[in-house]
Coordinates of C-alpha atoms and ligand atoms in Angstrom, one line a residue:
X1 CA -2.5 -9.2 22.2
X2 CA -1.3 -6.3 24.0
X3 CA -4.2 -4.7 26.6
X4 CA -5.3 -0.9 25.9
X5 CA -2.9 1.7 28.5
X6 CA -4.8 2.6 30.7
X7 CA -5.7 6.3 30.8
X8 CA -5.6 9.2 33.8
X9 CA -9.1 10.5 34.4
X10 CA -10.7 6.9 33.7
X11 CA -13.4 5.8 36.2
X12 CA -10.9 2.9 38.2
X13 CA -13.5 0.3 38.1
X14 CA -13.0 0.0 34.5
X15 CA -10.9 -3.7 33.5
X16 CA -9.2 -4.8 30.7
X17 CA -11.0 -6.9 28.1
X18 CA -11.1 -7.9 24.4
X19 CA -14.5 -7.9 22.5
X20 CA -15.6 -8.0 18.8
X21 CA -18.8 -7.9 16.7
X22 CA -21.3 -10.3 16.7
X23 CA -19.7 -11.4 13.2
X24 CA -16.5 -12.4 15.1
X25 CA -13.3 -12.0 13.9
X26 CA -10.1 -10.2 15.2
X27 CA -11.3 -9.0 18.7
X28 CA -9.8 -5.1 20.4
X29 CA -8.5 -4.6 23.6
X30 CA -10.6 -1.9 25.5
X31 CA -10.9 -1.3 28.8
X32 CA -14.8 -2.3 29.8
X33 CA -16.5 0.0 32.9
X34 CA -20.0 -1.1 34.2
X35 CA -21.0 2.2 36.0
X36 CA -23.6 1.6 38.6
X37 CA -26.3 3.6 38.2
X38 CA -27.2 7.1 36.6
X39 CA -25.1 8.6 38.7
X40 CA -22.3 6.9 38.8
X41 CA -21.7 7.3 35.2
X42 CA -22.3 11.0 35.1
X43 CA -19.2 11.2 37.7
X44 CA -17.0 8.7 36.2
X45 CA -17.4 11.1 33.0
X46 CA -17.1 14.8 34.4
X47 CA -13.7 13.2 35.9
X48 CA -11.2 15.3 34.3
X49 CA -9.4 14.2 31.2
X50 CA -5.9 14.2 30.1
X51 CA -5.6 15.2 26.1
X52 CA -5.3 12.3 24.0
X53 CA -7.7 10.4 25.7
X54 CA -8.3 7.6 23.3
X55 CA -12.7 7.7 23.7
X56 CA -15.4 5.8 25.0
X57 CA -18.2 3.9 23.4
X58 CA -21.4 2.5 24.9
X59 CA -22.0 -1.1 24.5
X60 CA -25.7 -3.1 24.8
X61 CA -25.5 -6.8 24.3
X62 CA -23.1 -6.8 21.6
X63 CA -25.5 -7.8 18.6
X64 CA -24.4 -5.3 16.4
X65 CA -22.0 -7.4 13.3
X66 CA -19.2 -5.2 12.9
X67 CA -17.2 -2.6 14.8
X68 CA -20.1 -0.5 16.3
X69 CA -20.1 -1.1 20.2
X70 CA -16.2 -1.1 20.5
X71 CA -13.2 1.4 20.7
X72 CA -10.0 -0.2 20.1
X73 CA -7.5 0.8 23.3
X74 CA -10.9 3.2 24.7
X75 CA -13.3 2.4 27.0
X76 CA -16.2 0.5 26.5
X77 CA -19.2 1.7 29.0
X78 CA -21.7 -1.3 29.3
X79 CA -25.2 -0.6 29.9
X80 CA -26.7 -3.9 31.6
X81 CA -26.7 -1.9 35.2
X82 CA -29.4 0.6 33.8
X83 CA -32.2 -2.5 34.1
X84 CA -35.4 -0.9 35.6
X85 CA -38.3 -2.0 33.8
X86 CA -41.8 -0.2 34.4
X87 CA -45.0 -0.9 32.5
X88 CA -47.8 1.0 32.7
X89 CA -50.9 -1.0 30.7
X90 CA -53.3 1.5 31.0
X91 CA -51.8 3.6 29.2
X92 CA -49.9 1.3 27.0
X93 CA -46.3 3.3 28.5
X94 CA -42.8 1.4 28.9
X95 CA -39.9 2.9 31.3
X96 CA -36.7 0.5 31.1
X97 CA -33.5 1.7 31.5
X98 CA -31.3 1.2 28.5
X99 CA -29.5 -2.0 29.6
X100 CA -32.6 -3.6 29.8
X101 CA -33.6 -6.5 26.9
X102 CA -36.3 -7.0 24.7
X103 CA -35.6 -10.9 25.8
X104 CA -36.9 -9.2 29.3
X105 CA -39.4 -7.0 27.7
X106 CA -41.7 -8.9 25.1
X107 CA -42.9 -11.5 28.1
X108 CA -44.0 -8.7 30.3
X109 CA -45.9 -6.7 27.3
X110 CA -47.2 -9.8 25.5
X111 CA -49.2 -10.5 28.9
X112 CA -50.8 -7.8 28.9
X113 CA -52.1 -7.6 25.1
X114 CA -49.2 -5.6 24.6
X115 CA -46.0 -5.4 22.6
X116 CA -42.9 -3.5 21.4
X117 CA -44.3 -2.1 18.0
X118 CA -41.0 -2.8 16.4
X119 CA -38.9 -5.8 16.7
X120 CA -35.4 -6.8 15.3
X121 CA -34.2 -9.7 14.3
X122 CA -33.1 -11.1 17.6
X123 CA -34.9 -10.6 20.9
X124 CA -30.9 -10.4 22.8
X125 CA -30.9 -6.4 21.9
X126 CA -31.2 -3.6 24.7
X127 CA -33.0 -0.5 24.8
X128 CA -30.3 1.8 24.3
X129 CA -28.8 -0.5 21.3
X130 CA -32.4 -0.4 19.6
X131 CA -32.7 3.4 19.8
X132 CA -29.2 3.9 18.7
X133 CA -29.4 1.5 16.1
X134 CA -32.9 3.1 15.3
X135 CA -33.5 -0.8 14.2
X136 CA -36.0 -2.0 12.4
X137 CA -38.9 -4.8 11.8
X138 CA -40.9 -7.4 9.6
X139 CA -43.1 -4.6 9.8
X140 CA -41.3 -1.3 8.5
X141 CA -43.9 -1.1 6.2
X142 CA -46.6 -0.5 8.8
X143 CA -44.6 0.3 11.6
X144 CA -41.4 2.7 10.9
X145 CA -38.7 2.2 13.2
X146 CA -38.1 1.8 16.9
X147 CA -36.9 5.1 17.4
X148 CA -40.4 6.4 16.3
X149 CA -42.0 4.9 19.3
X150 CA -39.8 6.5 21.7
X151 CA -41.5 9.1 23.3
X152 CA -38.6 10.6 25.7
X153 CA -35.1 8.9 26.7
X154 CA -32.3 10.2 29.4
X155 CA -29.0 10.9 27.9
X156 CA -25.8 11.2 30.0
X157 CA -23.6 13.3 27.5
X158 CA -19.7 13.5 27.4
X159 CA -19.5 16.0 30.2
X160 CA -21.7 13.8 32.4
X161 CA -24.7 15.9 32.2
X162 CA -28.1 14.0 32.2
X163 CA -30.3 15.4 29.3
X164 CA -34.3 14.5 28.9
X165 CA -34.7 14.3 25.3
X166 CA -38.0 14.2 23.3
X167 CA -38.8 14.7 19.9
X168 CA -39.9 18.1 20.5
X169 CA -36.6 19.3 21.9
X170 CA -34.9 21.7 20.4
X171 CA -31.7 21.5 18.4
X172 CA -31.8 18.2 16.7
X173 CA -30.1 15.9 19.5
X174 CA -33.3 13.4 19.9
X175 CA -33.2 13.0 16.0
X176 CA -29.4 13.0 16.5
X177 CA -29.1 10.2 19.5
X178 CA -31.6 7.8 17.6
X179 CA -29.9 5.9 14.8
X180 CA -26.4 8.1 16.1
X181 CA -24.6 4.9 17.1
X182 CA -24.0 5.7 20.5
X183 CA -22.0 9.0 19.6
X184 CA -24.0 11.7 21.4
X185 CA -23.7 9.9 24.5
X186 CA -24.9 7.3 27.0
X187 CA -29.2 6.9 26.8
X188 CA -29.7 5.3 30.3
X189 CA -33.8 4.9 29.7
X190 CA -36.3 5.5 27.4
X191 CA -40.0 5.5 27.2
X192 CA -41.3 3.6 24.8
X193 CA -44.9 3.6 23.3
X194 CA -46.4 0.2 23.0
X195 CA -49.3 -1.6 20.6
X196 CA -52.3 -3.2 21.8
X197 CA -52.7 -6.6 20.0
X198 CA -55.2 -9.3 20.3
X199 CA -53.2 -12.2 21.1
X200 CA -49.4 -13.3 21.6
X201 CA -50.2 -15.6 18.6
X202 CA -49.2 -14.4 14.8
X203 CA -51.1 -16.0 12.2
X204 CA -48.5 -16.7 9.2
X205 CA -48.8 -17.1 5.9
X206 CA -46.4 -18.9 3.6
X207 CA -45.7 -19.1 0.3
X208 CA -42.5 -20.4 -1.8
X209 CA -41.5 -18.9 -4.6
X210 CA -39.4 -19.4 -8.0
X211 CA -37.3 -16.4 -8.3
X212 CA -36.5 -12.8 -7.3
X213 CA -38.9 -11.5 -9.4
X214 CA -41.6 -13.6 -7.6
X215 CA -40.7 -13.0 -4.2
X216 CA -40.7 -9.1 -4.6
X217 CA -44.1 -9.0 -6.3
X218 CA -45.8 -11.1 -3.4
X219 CA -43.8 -9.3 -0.6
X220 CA -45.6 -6.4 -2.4
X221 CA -49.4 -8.1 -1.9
X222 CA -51.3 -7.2 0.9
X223 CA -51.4 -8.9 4.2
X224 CA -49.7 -9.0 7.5
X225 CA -47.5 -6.7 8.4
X226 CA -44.6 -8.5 9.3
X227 CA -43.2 -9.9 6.4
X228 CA -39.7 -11.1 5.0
X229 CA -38.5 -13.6 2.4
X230 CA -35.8 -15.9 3.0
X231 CA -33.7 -16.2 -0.5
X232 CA -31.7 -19.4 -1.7
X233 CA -28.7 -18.1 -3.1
X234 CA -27.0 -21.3 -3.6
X235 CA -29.8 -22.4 -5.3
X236 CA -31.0 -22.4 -8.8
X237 CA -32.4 -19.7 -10.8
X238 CA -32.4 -16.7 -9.5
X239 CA -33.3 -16.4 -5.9
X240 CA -36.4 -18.8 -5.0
X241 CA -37.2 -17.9 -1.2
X242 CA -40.1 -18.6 0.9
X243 CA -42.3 -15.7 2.0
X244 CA -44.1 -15.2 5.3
X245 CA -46.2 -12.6 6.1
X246 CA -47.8 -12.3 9.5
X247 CA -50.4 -10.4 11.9
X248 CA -51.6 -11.1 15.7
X249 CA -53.9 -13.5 15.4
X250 CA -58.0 -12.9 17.3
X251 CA -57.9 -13.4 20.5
X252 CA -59.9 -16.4 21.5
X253 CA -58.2 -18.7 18.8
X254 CA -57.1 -22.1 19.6
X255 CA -53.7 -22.0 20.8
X256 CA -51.5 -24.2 19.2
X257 CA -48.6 -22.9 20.8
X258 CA -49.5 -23.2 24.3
X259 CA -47.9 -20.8 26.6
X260 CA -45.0 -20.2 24.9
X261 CA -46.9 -17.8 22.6
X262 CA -45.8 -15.2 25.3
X263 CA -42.7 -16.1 26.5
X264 CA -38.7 -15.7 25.3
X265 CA -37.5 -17.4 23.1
X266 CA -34.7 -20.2 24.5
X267 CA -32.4 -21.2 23.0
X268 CA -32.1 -25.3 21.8
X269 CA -29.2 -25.3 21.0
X270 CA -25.5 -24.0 21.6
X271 CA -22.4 -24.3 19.3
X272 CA -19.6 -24.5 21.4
X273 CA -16.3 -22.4 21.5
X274 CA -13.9 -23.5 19.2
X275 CA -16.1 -24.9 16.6
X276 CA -14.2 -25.9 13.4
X277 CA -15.4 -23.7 10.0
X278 CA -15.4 -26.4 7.3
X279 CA -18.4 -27.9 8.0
X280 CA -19.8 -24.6 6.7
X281 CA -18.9 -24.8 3.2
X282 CA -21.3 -23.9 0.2
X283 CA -22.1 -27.6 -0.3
X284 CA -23.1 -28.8 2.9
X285 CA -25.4 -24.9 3.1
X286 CA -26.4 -25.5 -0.6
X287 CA -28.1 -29.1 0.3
X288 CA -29.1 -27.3 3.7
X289 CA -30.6 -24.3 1.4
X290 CA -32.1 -27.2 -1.0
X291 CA -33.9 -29.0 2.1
X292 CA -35.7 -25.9 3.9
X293 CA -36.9 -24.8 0.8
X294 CA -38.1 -28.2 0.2
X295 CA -39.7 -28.3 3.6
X296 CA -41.1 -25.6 3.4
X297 CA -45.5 -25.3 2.7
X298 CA -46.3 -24.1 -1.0
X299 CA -48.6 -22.1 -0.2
X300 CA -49.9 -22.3 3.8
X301 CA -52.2 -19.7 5.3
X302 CA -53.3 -18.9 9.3
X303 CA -50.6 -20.9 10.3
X304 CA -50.8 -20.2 14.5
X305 CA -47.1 -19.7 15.8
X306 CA -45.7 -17.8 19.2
X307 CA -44.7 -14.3 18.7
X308 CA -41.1 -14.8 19.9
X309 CA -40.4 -18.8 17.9
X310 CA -41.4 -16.2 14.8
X311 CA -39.7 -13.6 14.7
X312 CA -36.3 -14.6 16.4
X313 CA -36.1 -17.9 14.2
X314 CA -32.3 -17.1 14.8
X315 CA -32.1 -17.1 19.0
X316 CA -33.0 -21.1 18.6
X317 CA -29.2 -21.6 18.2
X318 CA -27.2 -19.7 20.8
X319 CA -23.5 -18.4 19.9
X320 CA -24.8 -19.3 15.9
X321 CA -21.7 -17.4 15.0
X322 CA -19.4 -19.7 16.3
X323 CA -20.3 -21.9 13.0
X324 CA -18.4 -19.7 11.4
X325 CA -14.9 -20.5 12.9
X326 CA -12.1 -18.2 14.2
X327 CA -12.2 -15.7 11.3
X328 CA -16.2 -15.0 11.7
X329 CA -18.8 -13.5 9.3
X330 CA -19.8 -10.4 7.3
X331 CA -23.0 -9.1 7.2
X332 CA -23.5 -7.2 4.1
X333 CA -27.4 -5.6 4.8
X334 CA -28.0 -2.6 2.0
X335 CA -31.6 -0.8 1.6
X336 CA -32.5 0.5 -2.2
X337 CA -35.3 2.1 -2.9
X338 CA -38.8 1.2 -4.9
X339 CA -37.9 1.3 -8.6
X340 CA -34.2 0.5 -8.2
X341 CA -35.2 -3.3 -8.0
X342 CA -32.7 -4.0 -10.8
X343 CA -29.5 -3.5 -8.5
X344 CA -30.9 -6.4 -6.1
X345 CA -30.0 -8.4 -9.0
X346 CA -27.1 -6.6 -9.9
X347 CA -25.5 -7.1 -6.2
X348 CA -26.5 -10.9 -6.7
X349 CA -25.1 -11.6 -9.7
X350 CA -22.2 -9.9 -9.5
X351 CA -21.4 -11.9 -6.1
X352 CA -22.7 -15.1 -7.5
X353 CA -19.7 -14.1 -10.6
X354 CA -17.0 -12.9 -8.0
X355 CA -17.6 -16.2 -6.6
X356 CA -18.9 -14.8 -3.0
X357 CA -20.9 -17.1 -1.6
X358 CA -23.7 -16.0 0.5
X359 CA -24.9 -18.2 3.2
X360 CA -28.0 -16.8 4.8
X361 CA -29.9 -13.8 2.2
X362 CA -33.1 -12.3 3.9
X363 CA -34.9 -9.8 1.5
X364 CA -37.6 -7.0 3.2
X365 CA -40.0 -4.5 1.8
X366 CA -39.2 -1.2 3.6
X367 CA -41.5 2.1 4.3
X368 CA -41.3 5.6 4.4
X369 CA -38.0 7.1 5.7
X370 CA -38.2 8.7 8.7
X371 CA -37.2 11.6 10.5
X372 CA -33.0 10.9 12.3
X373 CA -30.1 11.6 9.7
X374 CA -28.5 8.5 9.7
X375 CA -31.5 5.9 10.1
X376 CA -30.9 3.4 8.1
X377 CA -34.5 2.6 6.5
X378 CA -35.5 4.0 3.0
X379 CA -38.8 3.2 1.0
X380 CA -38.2 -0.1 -0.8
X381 CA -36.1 -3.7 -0.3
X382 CA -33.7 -4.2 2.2
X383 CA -31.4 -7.0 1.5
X384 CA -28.9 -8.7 3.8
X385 CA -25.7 -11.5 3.1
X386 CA -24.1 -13.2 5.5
X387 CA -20.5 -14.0 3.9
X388 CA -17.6 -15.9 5.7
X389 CA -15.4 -13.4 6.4
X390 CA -12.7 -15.8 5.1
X391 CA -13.5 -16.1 1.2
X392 CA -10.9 -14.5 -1.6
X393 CA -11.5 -11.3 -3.3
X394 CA -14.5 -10.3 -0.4
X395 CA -13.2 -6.6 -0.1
X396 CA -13.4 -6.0 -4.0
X397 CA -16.5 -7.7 -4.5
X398 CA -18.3 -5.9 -1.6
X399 CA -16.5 -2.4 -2.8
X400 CA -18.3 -2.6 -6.2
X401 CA -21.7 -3.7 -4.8
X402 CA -21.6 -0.3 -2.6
X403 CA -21.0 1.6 -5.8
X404 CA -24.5 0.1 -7.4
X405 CA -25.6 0.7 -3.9
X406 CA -25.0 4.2 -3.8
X407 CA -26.1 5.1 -7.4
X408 CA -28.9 3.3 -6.8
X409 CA -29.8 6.2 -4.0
X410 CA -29.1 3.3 -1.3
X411 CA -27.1 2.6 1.6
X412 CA -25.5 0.0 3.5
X413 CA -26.9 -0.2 7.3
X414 CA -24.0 1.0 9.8
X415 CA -24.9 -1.3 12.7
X416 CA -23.9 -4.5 10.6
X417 CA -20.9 -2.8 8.8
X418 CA -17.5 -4.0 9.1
X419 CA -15.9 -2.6 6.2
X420 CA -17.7 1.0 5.1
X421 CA -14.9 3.7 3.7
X422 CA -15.6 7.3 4.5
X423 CA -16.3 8.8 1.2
X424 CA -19.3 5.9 0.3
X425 CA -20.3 6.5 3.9
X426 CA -21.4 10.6 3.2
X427 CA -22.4 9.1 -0.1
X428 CA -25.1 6.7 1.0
X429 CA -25.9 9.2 4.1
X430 CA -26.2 12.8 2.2
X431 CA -27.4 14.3 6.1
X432 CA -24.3 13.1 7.8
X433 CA -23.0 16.6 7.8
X434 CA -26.3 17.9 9.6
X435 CA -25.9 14.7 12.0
X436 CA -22.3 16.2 12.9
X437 CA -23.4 19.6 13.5
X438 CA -25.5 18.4 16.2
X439 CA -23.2 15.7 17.5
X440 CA -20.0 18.3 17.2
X441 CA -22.2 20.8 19.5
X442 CA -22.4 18.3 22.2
X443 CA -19.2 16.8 22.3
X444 CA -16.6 19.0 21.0
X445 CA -13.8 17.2 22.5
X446 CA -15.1 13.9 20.6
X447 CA -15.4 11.5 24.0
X448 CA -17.7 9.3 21.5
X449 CA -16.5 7.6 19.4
X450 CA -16.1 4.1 18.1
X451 CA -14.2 2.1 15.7
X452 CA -16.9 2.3 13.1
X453 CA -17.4 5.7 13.2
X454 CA -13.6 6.5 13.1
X455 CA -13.8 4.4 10.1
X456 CA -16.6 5.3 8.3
X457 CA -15.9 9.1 8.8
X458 CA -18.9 9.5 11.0
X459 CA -16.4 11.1 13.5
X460 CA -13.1 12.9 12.5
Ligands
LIG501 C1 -29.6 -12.2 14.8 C2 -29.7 -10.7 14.6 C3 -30.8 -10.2 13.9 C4 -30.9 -8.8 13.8 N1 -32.0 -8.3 13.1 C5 -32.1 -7.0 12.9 C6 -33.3 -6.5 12.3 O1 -34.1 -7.2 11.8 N2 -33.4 -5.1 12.2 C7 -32.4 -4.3 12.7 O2 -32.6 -3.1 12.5 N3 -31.3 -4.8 13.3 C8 -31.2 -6.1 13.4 N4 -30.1 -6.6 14.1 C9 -29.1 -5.6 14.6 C10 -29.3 -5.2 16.1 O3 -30.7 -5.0 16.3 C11 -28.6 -3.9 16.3 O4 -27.2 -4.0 16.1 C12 -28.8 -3.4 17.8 O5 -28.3 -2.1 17.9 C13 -28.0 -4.3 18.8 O6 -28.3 -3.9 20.1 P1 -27.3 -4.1 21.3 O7 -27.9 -3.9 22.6 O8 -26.6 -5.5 21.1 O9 -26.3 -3.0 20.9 P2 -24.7 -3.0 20.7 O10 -24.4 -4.0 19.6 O11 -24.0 -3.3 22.0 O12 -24.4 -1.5 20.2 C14 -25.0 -1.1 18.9 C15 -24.8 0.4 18.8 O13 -25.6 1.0 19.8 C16 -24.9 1.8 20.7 N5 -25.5 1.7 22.0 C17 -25.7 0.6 22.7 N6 -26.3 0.9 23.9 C18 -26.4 2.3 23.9 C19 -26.8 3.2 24.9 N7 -27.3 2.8 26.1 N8 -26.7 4.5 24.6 C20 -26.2 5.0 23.4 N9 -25.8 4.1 22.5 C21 -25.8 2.8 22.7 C22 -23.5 1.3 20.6 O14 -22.5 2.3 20.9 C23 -23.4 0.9 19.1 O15 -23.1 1.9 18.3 C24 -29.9 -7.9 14.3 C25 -28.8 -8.5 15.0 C26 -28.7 -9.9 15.2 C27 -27.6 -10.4 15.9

């Protein structure tokens, strides 16, 4: 592969490199620059610029699936330099500069009978990744989305001014930066407003259940906030799962999780590079799918378990992706709302009839919208596939489900995407155009930008 030219006016500490979604796949050549500090990066970017400078991107940890954190033959700016971390208990206040990981985070917090209100999937996200992502929890529900806990964040913009952003500001560029995918500019720190809980225990309760149908009507039962159903769709029927739903348990319980209630989660495991894909085949997951739900309790309640072993399940296997082979993963995550239930099924079985197998389906009840244009979240079930990249007629299948996505009123969530077009894009996110007011009216020359967004349409 031939490395990205490298460009007049780029900051010379930038190098070549080659990087790729968490999905895998096909990696880009970019040229990566770590800027120092705050500063650093505000005069690497008021350099001057010849025309056709091919853009820049910011880049966390990497996590996003698809094409979010790259910009084929650009520059890539990583973010792990911005690292200060600064907690305040008292007031329940985080200060960390945008490089900085909720791996790093959640110890810190959790010791204090304090935590991040809202939580991906994986604990190896950073600041500036949540916020742009504006990801969300087991807990949408209860909790909205990161971005609503934010309280103020720095942003370095494309002519290397630094901006202090709040919701309050005027002109749209908070709402704008959070869920904007890293194309207003750099956020180099955020404060963050935590939760007081009563211990770094969650008391889960489980349930397994025979089909869709069940799973959606006891993800719609009361009780803990953070809940999610795993689905089996390699299975029988269609869609048996197993439910958790969890809270923080009462202080002064009996730990049965020691310590490690509070701390990161490590990994156990590592699949190496170079890992073959046919051992991931739907046989060998179908018996795998067949034994965990086997395993799993009927019906279990209080179940003591750490904070971090339960809601990064996934972090016990480092590089997981690698299981995949050299051609990698899609993740196909989609939100519809309450009422539109029926196109759940509709998505399923018309990729259980395309013959698109899906290895890993996680179902969520979602909240309340909230205020940024292109946050993903919308009242109702979020769904997400994983789907070897490698498997016939993919495109076509996936091209269909976004049509009974978007009449549904749904969308498909950017930071996994991998394949969105531009016209389903504006479909699925009817404020994109007041999202690129705001984004045109700080960058008119279009420094961000990103392989998804030139993609998708988000940028022209
Ligand atoms: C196992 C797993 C589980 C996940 N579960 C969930 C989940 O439950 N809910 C959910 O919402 N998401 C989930 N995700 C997705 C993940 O939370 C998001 O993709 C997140 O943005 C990744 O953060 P990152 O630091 O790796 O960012 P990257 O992947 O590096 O970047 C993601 C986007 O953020 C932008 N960005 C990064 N840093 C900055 C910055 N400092 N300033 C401006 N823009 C920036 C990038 O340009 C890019 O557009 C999961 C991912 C994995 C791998």
């Amino acid at each position: 592969m031939r490395r990205a030219e490298r460009r007049a006016g780029w900051p010379s500490a930038a190098t070549p490199d080659r990087v790729c979604g968490w999905g895998g796949g096909k990696r880009v050549a970019v040229w990566r620059w770590l800027p120092p500090d705050t500063d650093g990066l505000r005069a690497g970017l008021g350099a001057d610029r010849e025309p056709g400078w091919p853009g820049a991107i910011p880049r966390g940890c990497g996590r996003s699936y698809g094409d979010a954190a790259q910009c084929s033959g650009g520059l890539v700016v990583s973010t792990s330099r911005f690292d200060e971390l600064r907690l305040d208990p008292d007031s329940a206040r985080l200060t960390a500069g945008a490089g900085v990981t909720l791996a790093r985070i959640l110890p810190e917090c959790l010791r204090h009978g304090l935590v991040l209100p809202v939580v991906p999937g994986t604990q190896h996200v950073t600041v500036g990744g949540a916020i742009a992502s504006d990801v969300h929890g087991k807990n949408h529900g209860h909790a909205g989305t990161f971005g609503r806990h934010v309280e103020a964040l720095g942003l370095v913009t494309a002519t290397g001014e630094l901006l202090e952003l709040t919701p309050e500001t005027p002109g749209g560029l908070f709402d704008a930066t959070v869920g904007g995918m890293g194309l207003t500019g750099v956020i180099v720190w955020a404060r963050i407003r935590l939760a007081r809980v009563p211990s770094a225990q969650l008391a889960v309760d489980t349930d397994r259940t025979g089909s869709l149908d069940d799973t959606l009507a006891l993800l719609s039962e009361p009780g803990g906030p953070h809940r999610v159903a795993w689905l089996d769709l390699l299975g029988p029927g269609t869609g048996r799962g197993v439910v958790t739903r969890a809270e923080h348990a009462p202080a002064g319980e009996p730990t049965q999780v020691g310590d490690k209630g509070s701390a990161a989660r490590r990994a156990r495991a590592v699949i190496p590079p170079g890992w073959p894909a046919w051992p991931l085949r739907s046989e060998t997951v179908r018996a795998f799918n067949a034994l965990r739900f086997a395993r799993a309790p009927r019906r279990e309640r209080g179940r003591l378990r750490g904070f971090s072993e339960h809601m990064f399940p996934l972090d016990a296997v480092a590089a997981w992706p690698r299981l995949y082979g050299r051609d990698g993963f899609l993740q196909y995550q989609f939100v519809v709302p309450s009422g539109a239930e029926r196109t759940l099924e509709q998505v399923i079985a018309h990729l259980r009839r395309a013959r698109i197998p899906s290895f890993l389906a996680i179902l969520k009840d979602m909240g309340a919208a909230g205020g940024p244009p292109l946050s993903f979240p919308v009242a109702g079930w979020t769904l997400a596939l994983d789907i070897p990249r490698r498997t016939d007629g993919l495109q076509g299948a996936l091209a269909r489900c976004d049509e009974l996505v978007a009449s549904a009123g749904g969308r498909v969530y950017l930071t996994k995407d991998a394949r969105l077009r531009p016209e389903m894009t504006a479909a699925m996110y009817p404020r994109l155009a007041e999202w690129r007011e705001t984004r045109d009216r700080i960058d008119p020359d279009g420094i961000w930008r990103s392989d998804l967004a030139l993609r998708t349409g988000l940028v022209g």
